[in-house]
Amino acid sequence: MIETNDISRPPQEWCEALAAIGAATASSTLSRMGIRNSHIFGPKAWTKGKAIAGPALTLQFMPKREDLYGADEYAEPEKQLHRHVLYHTQPGDIVVVDARGDMRSGIFGEMMMTFFQGRGGQGIVVDGCLRDTPNTKHLDLGLWINGVTPNFHTQTDLMPFGVNVPIACGGALVMPGDIIVADDDGAVVVPVKLTPELIKQASHHHEWEEFSKIKLLQGGDLRRYYPLSEAAWPEYQDWLRTNGRAVDPA
C-alpha cells in the first residue's frame, strides 16, 4: 500500500490576503525581502481572469524507466502517484507539478481534474501539459500550464515519482505547503514563514500606489508620485485622512 504525506496548511486569511495582493506585487515584495526567484517560469494562465492563492500540494515526475513503471493508463491505478497527490486535496489547495517542462505528457485529464474540483481544489500549476481540455471547460479551476496534449501522463517519457516532496517547478523551488499566488501574470511561490511580513509590506505598497495612480491619472509628475517621493508624502497623508484611512507613519 502506498502512503504519502499530507501538508501543513496556512491560515485561510493569509491566502485571501495574498490573492488580493496578486502575483506581481508578491514577486516584487519577495525580491525586496531577498527572495529573487519566486516566479514559476513557463506556465501561463490558461483560464484567464482567475486570481487565487493557496497551499501547494506537490507532485514530482522523473524520466520514465520501464522496469519501474509500465505504460498502461489503467494498469494498477493505485500505483499511479498522480492520483495520490489528489487524495490529499482539501478546499483551497493548489496542485503544483514538476513535469520537467515536458510537452508530450498530459499530467491530469478530465476525470482527475473533476475529482480535484469535487474535493475543493482551486488550481493546478504544471510546467508541462494537461489533457482533455475540451472536456474540462465546465470546471471552475484555475489552470497555469505550458500547453495541452492528447497523451496521458505516462504515455511517453515521464513517470510520477514523489508526492508532497520539494520540487523544482518552472525553475522555482516549491516546498510542500508553500503558498502559491497565481493570476494572469503567472504563478509565484511564497514561503509560509515570510507570509505575514510580505502581507504587511505589500499592503503598505498597495495603498500608496493607489494614491499615486490617482495623481498620475490627473497628470502628476512621475518623478514625484512613482515611487512616492518624500515631497509628496504630506499629500498622501492628507488623502488617507480624507478617505477615512489610518495615517501611514512610515
PDB file of C-alpha atoms in Angstrom:
ATOM      1  CA  MET A   1       0.000   0.000   0.000  1.00  0.00           C
ATOM      2  CA  ILE A   2       1.355   3.424  -0.968  1.00  0.00           C
ATOM      3  CA  GLU A   3       1.417   6.048   1.771  1.00  0.00           C
ATOM      4  CA  THR A   4       2.185   9.706   1.128  1.00  0.00           C
ATOM      5  CA  ASN A   5       2.445  12.667   3.481  1.00  0.00           C
ATOM      6  CA  ASP A   6      -0.075  15.450   3.783  1.00  0.00           C
ATOM      7  CA  ILE A   7       0.942  19.123   4.076  1.00  0.00           C
ATOM      8  CA  SER A   8       0.593  21.754   6.781  1.00  0.00           C
ATOM      9  CA  ARG A   9      -1.811  24.464   5.657  1.00  0.00           C
ATOM     10  CA  PRO A  10      -1.505  28.177   6.464  1.00  0.00           C
ATOM     11  CA  PRO A  11      -4.368  30.280   7.852  1.00  0.00           C
ATOM     12  CA  GLN A  12      -7.049  30.924   5.259  1.00  0.00           C
ATOM     13  CA  GLU A  13      -6.891  34.673   5.847  1.00  0.00           C
ATOM     14  CA  TRP A  14      -3.267  34.671   4.661  1.00  0.00           C
ATOM     15  CA  CYS A  15      -4.301  33.062   1.393  1.00  0.00           C
ATOM     16  CA  GLU A  16      -7.166  35.522   0.927  1.00  0.00           C
ATOM     17  CA  ALA A  17      -4.815  38.461   1.530  1.00  0.00           C
ATOM     18  CA  LEU A  18      -2.266  37.130  -0.963  1.00  0.00           C
ATOM     19  CA  ALA A  19      -4.920  36.534  -3.619  1.00  0.00           C
ATOM     20  CA  ALA A  20      -5.909  40.194  -3.292  1.00  0.00           C
ATOM     21  CA  ILE A  21      -2.268  41.309  -3.422  1.00  0.00           C
ATOM     22  CA  GLY A  22      -1.630  39.379  -6.648  1.00  0.00           C
ATOM     23  CA  ALA A  23       1.343  37.679  -8.258  1.00  0.00           C
ATOM     24  CA  ALA A  24       3.195  40.780  -9.458  1.00  0.00           C
ATOM     25  CA  THR A  25       3.202  42.540  -6.102  1.00  0.00           C
ATOM     26  CA  ALA A  26       4.006  39.289  -4.302  1.00  0.00           C
ATOM     27  CA  SER A  27       7.002  38.736  -6.588  1.00  0.00           C
ATOM     28  CA  SER A  28       8.379  42.272  -6.256  1.00  0.00           C
ATOM     29  CA  THR A  29       7.856  42.318  -2.497  1.00  0.00           C
ATOM     30  CA  LEU A  30       9.628  38.980  -2.109  1.00  0.00           C
ATOM     31  CA  SER A  31      12.503  40.362  -4.168  1.00  0.00           C
ATOM     32  CA  ARG A  32      12.864  43.279  -1.735  1.00  0.00           C
ATOM     33  CA  MET A  33      12.813  40.707   1.074  1.00  0.00           C
ATOM     34  CA  GLY A  34      15.719  38.819  -0.521  1.00  0.00           C
ATOM     35  CA  ILE A  35      13.847  36.067  -2.418  1.00  0.00           C
ATOM     36  CA  ARG A  36      14.725  36.726  -6.059  1.00  0.00           C
ATOM     37  CA  ASN A  37      13.461  33.565  -7.736  1.00  0.00           C
ATOM     38  CA  SER A  38       9.812  33.180  -6.759  1.00  0.00           C
ATOM     39  CA  HIS A  39       8.208  33.137 -10.225  1.00  0.00           C
ATOM     40  CA  ILE A  40       7.315  29.723 -11.667  1.00  0.00           C
ATOM     41  CA  PHE A  41       8.602  30.438 -15.147  1.00  0.00           C
ATOM     42  CA  GLY A  42       6.827  28.835 -18.110  1.00  0.00           C
ATOM     43  CA  PRO A  43       3.275  28.021 -17.013  1.00  0.00           C
ATOM     44  CA  LYS A  44       0.842  30.675 -18.210  1.00  0.00           C
ATOM     45  CA  ALA A  45      -2.743  31.399 -17.265  1.00  0.00           C
ATOM     46  CA  TRP A  46      -4.944  29.047 -19.306  1.00  0.00           C
ATOM     47  CA  THR A  47      -8.112  30.201 -17.548  1.00  0.00           C
ATOM     48  CA  LYS A  48      -7.949  33.974 -17.839  1.00  0.00           C
ATOM     49  CA  GLY A  49      -9.327  36.106 -15.042  1.00  0.00           C
ATOM     50  CA  LYS A  50      -8.617  33.711 -12.186  1.00  0.00           C
ATOM     51  CA  ALA A  51      -6.780  35.147  -9.171  1.00  0.00           C
ATOM     52  CA  ILE A  52      -6.107  32.592  -6.443  1.00  0.00           C
ATOM     53  CA  ALA A  53      -3.776  31.780  -3.571  1.00  0.00           C
ATOM     54  CA  GLY A  54      -3.493  28.560  -1.609  1.00  0.00           C
ATOM     55  CA  PRO A  55      -1.166  25.913  -0.197  1.00  0.00           C
ATOM     56  CA  ALA A  56       0.823  23.727  -2.570  1.00  0.00           C
ATOM     57  CA  LEU A  57       0.315  20.005  -2.904  1.00  0.00           C
ATOM     58  CA  THR A  58       3.410  18.927  -4.853  1.00  0.00           C
ATOM     59  CA  LEU A  59       3.870  16.180  -7.438  1.00  0.00           C
ATOM     60  CA  GLN A  60       7.264  15.238  -8.853  1.00  0.00           C
ATOM     61  CA  PHE A  61       7.846  13.488 -12.178  1.00  0.00           C
ATOM     62  CA  MET A  62      11.038  11.817 -13.327  1.00  0.00           C
ATOM     63  CA  PRO A  63      12.199  10.346 -16.654  1.00  0.00           C
ATOM     64  CA  LYS A  64      10.365   7.063 -17.155  1.00  0.00           C
ATOM     65  CA  ARG A  65      12.213   3.777 -16.777  1.00  0.00           C
ATOM     66  CA  GLU A  66      10.148   0.844 -17.952  1.00  0.00           C
ATOM     67  CA  ASP A  67      11.405  -1.603 -15.312  1.00  0.00           C
ATOM     68  CA  LEU A  68       9.954   0.742 -12.681  1.00  0.00           C
ATOM     69  CA  TYR A  69       6.792   1.899 -14.398  1.00  0.00           C
ATOM     70  CA  GLY A  70       4.523   0.382 -17.041  1.00  0.00           C
ATOM     71  CA  ALA A  71       2.798   2.192 -19.865  1.00  0.00           C
ATOM     72  CA  ASP A  72      -0.879   1.194 -19.454  1.00  0.00           C
ATOM     73  CA  GLU A  73      -3.059   4.136 -18.397  1.00  0.00           C
ATOM     74  CA  TYR A  74      -5.330   1.919 -16.278  1.00  0.00           C
ATOM     75  CA  ALA A  75      -2.899  -0.751 -15.036  1.00  0.00           C
ATOM     76  CA  GLU A  76      -2.629  -0.880 -11.219  1.00  0.00           C
ATOM     77  CA  PRO A  77      -4.241   2.532 -10.646  1.00  0.00           C
ATOM     78  CA  GLU A  78      -3.151   2.734  -7.006  1.00  0.00           C
ATOM     79  CA  LYS A  79       0.498   2.755  -8.073  1.00  0.00           C
ATOM     80  CA  GLN A  80      -0.106   5.959 -10.018  1.00  0.00           C
ATOM     81  CA  LEU A  81       1.133   8.736  -7.774  1.00  0.00           C
ATOM     82  CA  HIS A  82      -0.648  11.456  -9.728  1.00  0.00           C
ATOM     83  CA  ARG A  83      -3.796  10.046  -8.107  1.00  0.00           C
ATOM     84  CA  HIS A  84      -2.268  10.069  -4.632  1.00  0.00           C
ATOM     85  CA  VAL A  85      -1.456  13.774  -4.629  1.00  0.00           C
ATOM     86  CA  LEU A  86      -5.145  14.440  -5.325  1.00  0.00           C
ATOM     87  CA  TYR A  87      -6.211  12.210  -2.437  1.00  0.00           C
ATOM     88  CA  HIS A  88      -4.814  14.866  -0.084  1.00  0.00           C
ATOM     89  CA  THR A  89      -6.969  17.656  -1.537  1.00  0.00           C
ATOM     90  CA  GLN A  90      -8.694  19.991   0.890  1.00  0.00           C
ATOM     91  CA  PRO A  91     -10.679  23.118  -0.026  1.00  0.00           C
ATOM     92  CA  GLY A  92      -8.417  25.842  -1.383  1.00  0.00           C
ATOM     93  CA  ASP A  93      -5.460  23.620  -2.247  1.00  0.00           C
ATOM     94  CA  ILE A  94      -3.372  24.112  -5.377  1.00  0.00           C
ATOM     95  CA  VAL A  95      -1.540  21.218  -7.053  1.00  0.00           C
ATOM     96  CA  VAL A  96       1.933  22.110  -8.325  1.00  0.00           C
ATOM     97  CA  VAL A  97       3.621  19.648 -10.663  1.00  0.00           C
ATOM     98  CA  ASP A  98       7.262  19.278 -11.630  1.00  0.00           C
ATOM     99  CA  ALA A  99       6.691  17.830 -15.112  1.00  0.00           C
ATOM    100  CA  ARG A 100      10.217  18.702 -16.283  1.00  0.00           C
ATOM    101  CA  GLY A 101       8.860  21.044 -18.957  1.00  0.00           C
ATOM    102  CA  ASP A 102       7.707  18.011 -20.966  1.00  0.00           C
ATOM    103  CA  MET A 103       5.260  18.946 -23.721  1.00  0.00           C
ATOM    104  CA  ARG A 104       4.050  15.433 -24.566  1.00  0.00           C
ATOM    105  CA  SER A 105       2.610  14.110 -21.299  1.00  0.00           C
ATOM    106  CA  GLY A 106      -0.824  15.225 -20.103  1.00  0.00           C
ATOM    107  CA  ILE A 107      -0.413  15.135 -16.337  1.00  0.00           C
ATOM    108  CA  PHE A 108      -4.124  15.262 -15.485  1.00  0.00           C
ATOM    109  CA  GLY A 109      -7.217  14.716 -17.590  1.00  0.00           C
ATOM    110  CA  GLU A 110     -10.918  15.320 -17.199  1.00  0.00           C
ATOM    111  CA  MET A 111     -11.611  12.661 -14.566  1.00  0.00           C
ATOM    112  CA  MET A 112      -8.698  13.599 -12.286  1.00  0.00           C
ATOM    113  CA  MET A 113      -9.497  17.306 -12.521  1.00  0.00           C
ATOM    114  CA  THR A 114     -13.181  16.646 -11.870  1.00  0.00           C
ATOM    115  CA  PHE A 115     -12.257  14.749  -8.701  1.00  0.00           C
ATOM    116  CA  PHE A 116      -9.905  17.560  -7.655  1.00  0.00           C
ATOM    117  CA  GLN A 117     -12.604  20.203  -8.012  1.00  0.00           C
ATOM    118  CA  GLY A 118     -15.103  17.996  -6.215  1.00  0.00           C
ATOM    119  CA  ARG A 119     -12.765  17.895  -3.225  1.00  0.00           C
ATOM    120  CA  GLY A 120     -12.477  21.685  -3.179  1.00  0.00           C
ATOM    121  CA  GLY A 121      -9.224  22.172  -5.090  1.00  0.00           C
ATOM    122  CA  GLN A 122      -8.939  25.585  -6.723  1.00  0.00           C
ATOM    123  CA  GLY A 123      -5.987  25.453  -9.107  1.00  0.00           C
ATOM    124  CA  ILE A 124      -3.302  23.463 -10.920  1.00  0.00           C
ATOM    125  CA  VAL A 125       0.179  24.663 -11.910  1.00  0.00           C
ATOM    126  CA  VAL A 126       2.204  22.425 -14.248  1.00  0.00           C
ATOM    127  CA  ASP A 127       5.494  23.076 -16.010  1.00  0.00           C
ATOM    128  CA  GLY A 128       4.125  20.878 -18.753  1.00  0.00           C
ATOM    129  CA  CYS A 129       0.746  19.898 -20.151  1.00  0.00           C
ATOM    130  CA  LEU A 130      -2.773  18.793 -19.333  1.00  0.00           C
ATOM    131  CA  ARG A 131      -5.119  16.747 -21.497  1.00  0.00           C
ATOM    132  CA  ASP A 132      -8.869  16.506 -22.131  1.00  0.00           C
ATOM    133  CA  THR A 133      -9.093  20.300 -22.076  1.00  0.00           C
ATOM    134  CA  PRO A 134     -12.140  20.441 -24.407  1.00  0.00           C
ATOM    135  CA  ASN A 135     -13.970  18.403 -21.746  1.00  0.00           C
ATOM    136  CA  THR A 136     -12.821  20.470 -18.744  1.00  0.00           C
ATOM    137  CA  LYS A 137     -14.113  23.876 -19.762  1.00  0.00           C
ATOM    138  CA  HIS A 138     -17.086  23.443 -17.445  1.00  0.00           C
ATOM    139  CA  LEU A 139     -14.799  23.044 -14.418  1.00  0.00           C
ATOM    140  CA  ASP A 140     -14.202  26.065 -12.207  1.00  0.00           C
ATOM    141  CA  LEU A 141     -10.451  25.568 -11.830  1.00  0.00           C
ATOM    142  CA  GLY A 142      -7.579  27.958 -12.348  1.00  0.00           C
ATOM    143  CA  LEU A 143      -5.008  26.379 -14.682  1.00  0.00           C
ATOM    144  CA  TRP A 144      -1.427  27.545 -15.226  1.00  0.00           C
ATOM    145  CA  ILE A 145       0.250  25.320 -17.807  1.00  0.00           C
ATOM    146  CA  ASN A 146       2.651  25.319 -20.745  1.00  0.00           C
ATOM    147  CA  GLY A 147       0.213  23.706 -23.152  1.00  0.00           C
ATOM    148  CA  VAL A 148      -2.026  20.756 -23.889  1.00  0.00           C
ATOM    149  CA  THR A 149      -1.613  17.302 -25.398  1.00  0.00           C
ATOM    150  CA  PRO A 150      -3.834  14.281 -26.162  1.00  0.00           C
ATOM    151  CA  ASN A 151      -1.384  11.934 -24.398  1.00  0.00           C
ATOM    152  CA  PHE A 152      -1.953  10.551 -20.906  1.00  0.00           C
ATOM    153  CA  HIS A 153       0.590  11.156 -18.162  1.00  0.00           C
ATOM    154  CA  THR A 154       2.913   8.152 -18.657  1.00  0.00           C
ATOM    155  CA  GLN A 155       2.294   7.539 -22.345  1.00  0.00           C
ATOM    156  CA  THR A 156       5.685   8.884 -23.359  1.00  0.00           C
ATOM    157  CA  ASP A 157       8.759   9.592 -21.230  1.00  0.00           C
ATOM    158  CA  LEU A 158       7.602  10.606 -17.737  1.00  0.00           C
ATOM    159  CA  MET A 159       6.568   8.767 -14.598  1.00  0.00           C
ATOM    160  CA  PRO A 160       5.250  10.184 -11.297  1.00  0.00           C
ATOM    161  CA  PHE A 161       7.895   9.763  -8.615  1.00  0.00           C
ATOM    162  CA  GLY A 162       7.074  11.713  -5.447  1.00  0.00           C
ATOM    163  CA  VAL A 163       4.132  13.307  -3.637  1.00  0.00           C
ATOM    164  CA  ASN A 164       4.415  16.274  -1.278  1.00  0.00           C
ATOM    165  CA  VAL A 165       8.174  16.477  -1.607  1.00  0.00           C
ATOM    166  CA  PRO A 166      10.291  19.521  -2.536  1.00  0.00           C
ATOM    167  CA  ILE A 167      10.122  20.094  -6.281  1.00  0.00           C
ATOM    168  CA  ALA A 168      11.537  22.407  -8.924  1.00  0.00           C
ATOM    169  CA  CYS A 169       8.683  23.800 -10.998  1.00  0.00           C
ATOM    170  CA  GLY A 170       9.493  26.261 -13.749  1.00  0.00           C
ATOM    171  CA  GLY A 171      12.883  26.924 -12.198  1.00  0.00           C
ATOM    172  CA  ALA A 172      11.485  27.779  -8.754  1.00  0.00           C
ATOM    173  CA  LEU A 173      11.788  25.706  -5.603  1.00  0.00           C
ATOM    174  CA  VAL A 174       8.381  24.734  -4.219  1.00  0.00           C
ATOM    175  CA  MET A 175       8.165  23.218  -0.756  1.00  0.00           C
ATOM    176  CA  PRO A 176       5.024  21.285   0.185  1.00  0.00           C
ATOM    177  CA  GLY A 177       2.652  23.733   1.846  1.00  0.00           C
ATOM    178  CA  ASP A 178       4.213  26.866   0.331  1.00  0.00           C
ATOM    179  CA  ILE A 179       1.551  29.366  -0.702  1.00  0.00           C
ATOM    180  CA  ILE A 180       1.044  29.755  -4.447  1.00  0.00           C
ATOM    181  CA  VAL A 181      -0.231  33.116  -5.701  1.00  0.00           C
ATOM    182  CA  ALA A 182      -1.478  32.890  -9.285  1.00  0.00           C
ATOM    183  CA  ASP A 183      -3.293  35.203 -11.673  1.00  0.00           C
ATOM    184  CA  ASP A 184      -2.992  36.345 -15.283  1.00  0.00           C
ATOM    185  CA  ASP A 185       0.624  37.424 -14.631  1.00  0.00           C
ATOM    186  CA  GLY A 186       1.623  33.857 -13.712  1.00  0.00           C
ATOM    187  CA  ALA A 187       2.304  31.846 -10.560  1.00  0.00           C
ATOM    188  CA  VAL A 188       4.550  32.848  -7.646  1.00  0.00           C
ATOM    189  CA  VAL A 189       5.796  30.794  -4.679  1.00  0.00           C
ATOM    190  CA  VAL A 190       5.533  32.426  -1.244  1.00  0.00           C
ATOM    191  CA  PRO A 191       7.413  30.761   1.663  1.00  0.00           C
ATOM    192  CA  VAL A 192       4.976  30.360   4.528  1.00  0.00           C
ATOM    193  CA  LYS A 193       7.285  31.826   7.170  1.00  0.00           C
ATOM    194  CA  LEU A 194       7.631  35.058   5.146  1.00  0.00           C
ATOM    195  CA  THR A 195       3.915  35.480   4.510  1.00  0.00           C
ATOM    196  CA  PRO A 196       2.954  37.796   7.417  1.00  0.00           C
ATOM    197  CA  GLU A 197       5.771  40.239   6.594  1.00  0.00           C
ATOM    198  CA  LEU A 198       5.006  40.051   2.873  1.00  0.00           C
ATOM    199  CA  ILE A 199       1.350  40.892   3.504  1.00  0.00           C
ATOM    200  CA  LYS A 200       2.363  43.823   5.720  1.00  0.00           C
ATOM    201  CA  GLN A 201       4.818  45.261   3.199  1.00  0.00           C
ATOM    202  CA  ALA A 202       2.627  44.613   0.161  1.00  0.00           C
ATOM    203  CA  SER A 203      -0.440  46.187   1.780  1.00  0.00           C
ATOM    204  CA  HIS A 204       1.542  49.359   2.535  1.00  0.00           C
ATOM    205  CA  HIS A 205       2.873  49.387  -1.027  1.00  0.00           C
ATOM    206  CA  HIS A 206      -0.609  48.846  -2.491  1.00  0.00           C
ATOM    207  CA  GLU A 207      -2.095  51.751  -0.537  1.00  0.00           C
ATOM    208  CA  TRP A 208       0.433  54.400  -1.601  1.00  0.00           C
ATOM    209  CA  GLU A 209       0.293  53.048  -5.155  1.00  0.00           C
ATOM    210  CA  GLU A 210      -3.463  53.624  -5.133  1.00  0.00           C
ATOM    211  CA  PHE A 211      -2.853  57.265  -4.254  1.00  0.00           C
ATOM    212  CA  SER A 212      -0.067  57.540  -6.832  1.00  0.00           C
ATOM    213  CA  LYS A 213      -2.277  56.189  -9.616  1.00  0.00           C
ATOM    214  CA  ILE A 214      -4.874  58.858  -8.875  1.00  0.00           C
ATOM    215  CA  LYS A 215      -2.270  61.599  -9.086  1.00  0.00           C
ATOM    216  CA  LEU A 216      -0.688  60.194 -12.263  1.00  0.00           C
ATOM    217  CA  LEU A 217      -4.095  59.998 -13.965  1.00  0.00           C
ATOM    218  CA  GLN A 218      -4.503  63.665 -13.083  1.00  0.00           C
ATOM    219  CA  GLY A 219      -1.275  64.431 -14.925  1.00  0.00           C
ATOM    220  CA  GLY A 220       1.012  64.393 -11.907  1.00  0.00           C
ATOM    221  CA  ASP A 221       4.801  64.230 -12.238  1.00  0.00           C
ATOM    222  CA  LEU A 222       6.100  60.642 -12.425  1.00  0.00           C
ATOM    223  CA  ARG A 223       9.221  61.711 -10.504  1.00  0.00           C
ATOM    224  CA  ARG A 224       7.049  62.969  -7.656  1.00  0.00           C
ATOM    225  CA  TYR A 225       4.489  60.190  -7.478  1.00  0.00           C
ATOM    226  CA  TYR A 226       6.178  56.952  -8.554  1.00  0.00           C
ATOM    227  CA  PRO A 227       7.735  55.862  -6.401  1.00  0.00           C
ATOM    228  CA  LEU A 228       6.096  58.177  -3.923  1.00  0.00           C
ATOM    229  CA  SER A 229       8.627  60.885  -3.107  1.00  0.00           C
ATOM    230  CA  GLU A 230       9.255  62.403   0.278  1.00  0.00           C
ATOM    231  CA  ALA A 231       7.934  65.697  -1.062  1.00  0.00           C
ATOM    232  CA  ALA A 232       4.573  64.063  -1.889  1.00  0.00           C
ATOM    233  CA  TRP A 233       4.244  62.349   1.487  1.00  0.00           C
ATOM    234  CA  PRO A 234       2.148  65.103   3.140  1.00  0.00           C
ATOM    235  CA  GLU A 235      -0.304  64.905   0.220  1.00  0.00           C
ATOM    236  CA  TYR A 236      -0.569  61.167   0.700  1.00  0.00           C
ATOM    237  CA  GLN A 237      -1.230  61.580   4.433  1.00  0.00           C
ATOM    238  CA  ASP A 238      -3.969  64.127   3.704  1.00  0.00           C
ATOM    239  CA  TRP A 239      -5.511  61.702   1.184  1.00  0.00           C
ATOM    240  CA  LEU A 240      -5.551  58.969   3.828  1.00  0.00           C
ATOM    241  CA  ARG A 241      -7.311  61.249   6.321  1.00  0.00           C
ATOM    242  CA  THR A 242      -9.821  62.461   3.738  1.00  0.00           C
ATOM    243  CA  ASN A 243     -10.728  58.866   2.869  1.00  0.00           C
ATOM    244  CA  GLY A 244     -11.032  57.758   6.493  1.00  0.00           C
ATOM    245  CA  ARG A 245      -7.935  55.576   6.440  1.00  0.00           C
ATOM    246  CA  ALA A 246      -5.267  55.169   9.078  1.00  0.00           C
ATOM    247  CA  VAL A 247      -2.427  57.610   8.601  1.00  0.00           C
ATOM    248  CA  ASP A 248       0.720  55.814   7.499  1.00  0.00           C
ATOM    249  CA  PRO A 249       3.571  56.536   9.945  1.00  0.00           C
ATOM    250  CA  ALA A 250       6.253  55.161   7.600  1.00  0.00           C
TER     251      ALA A 250
END
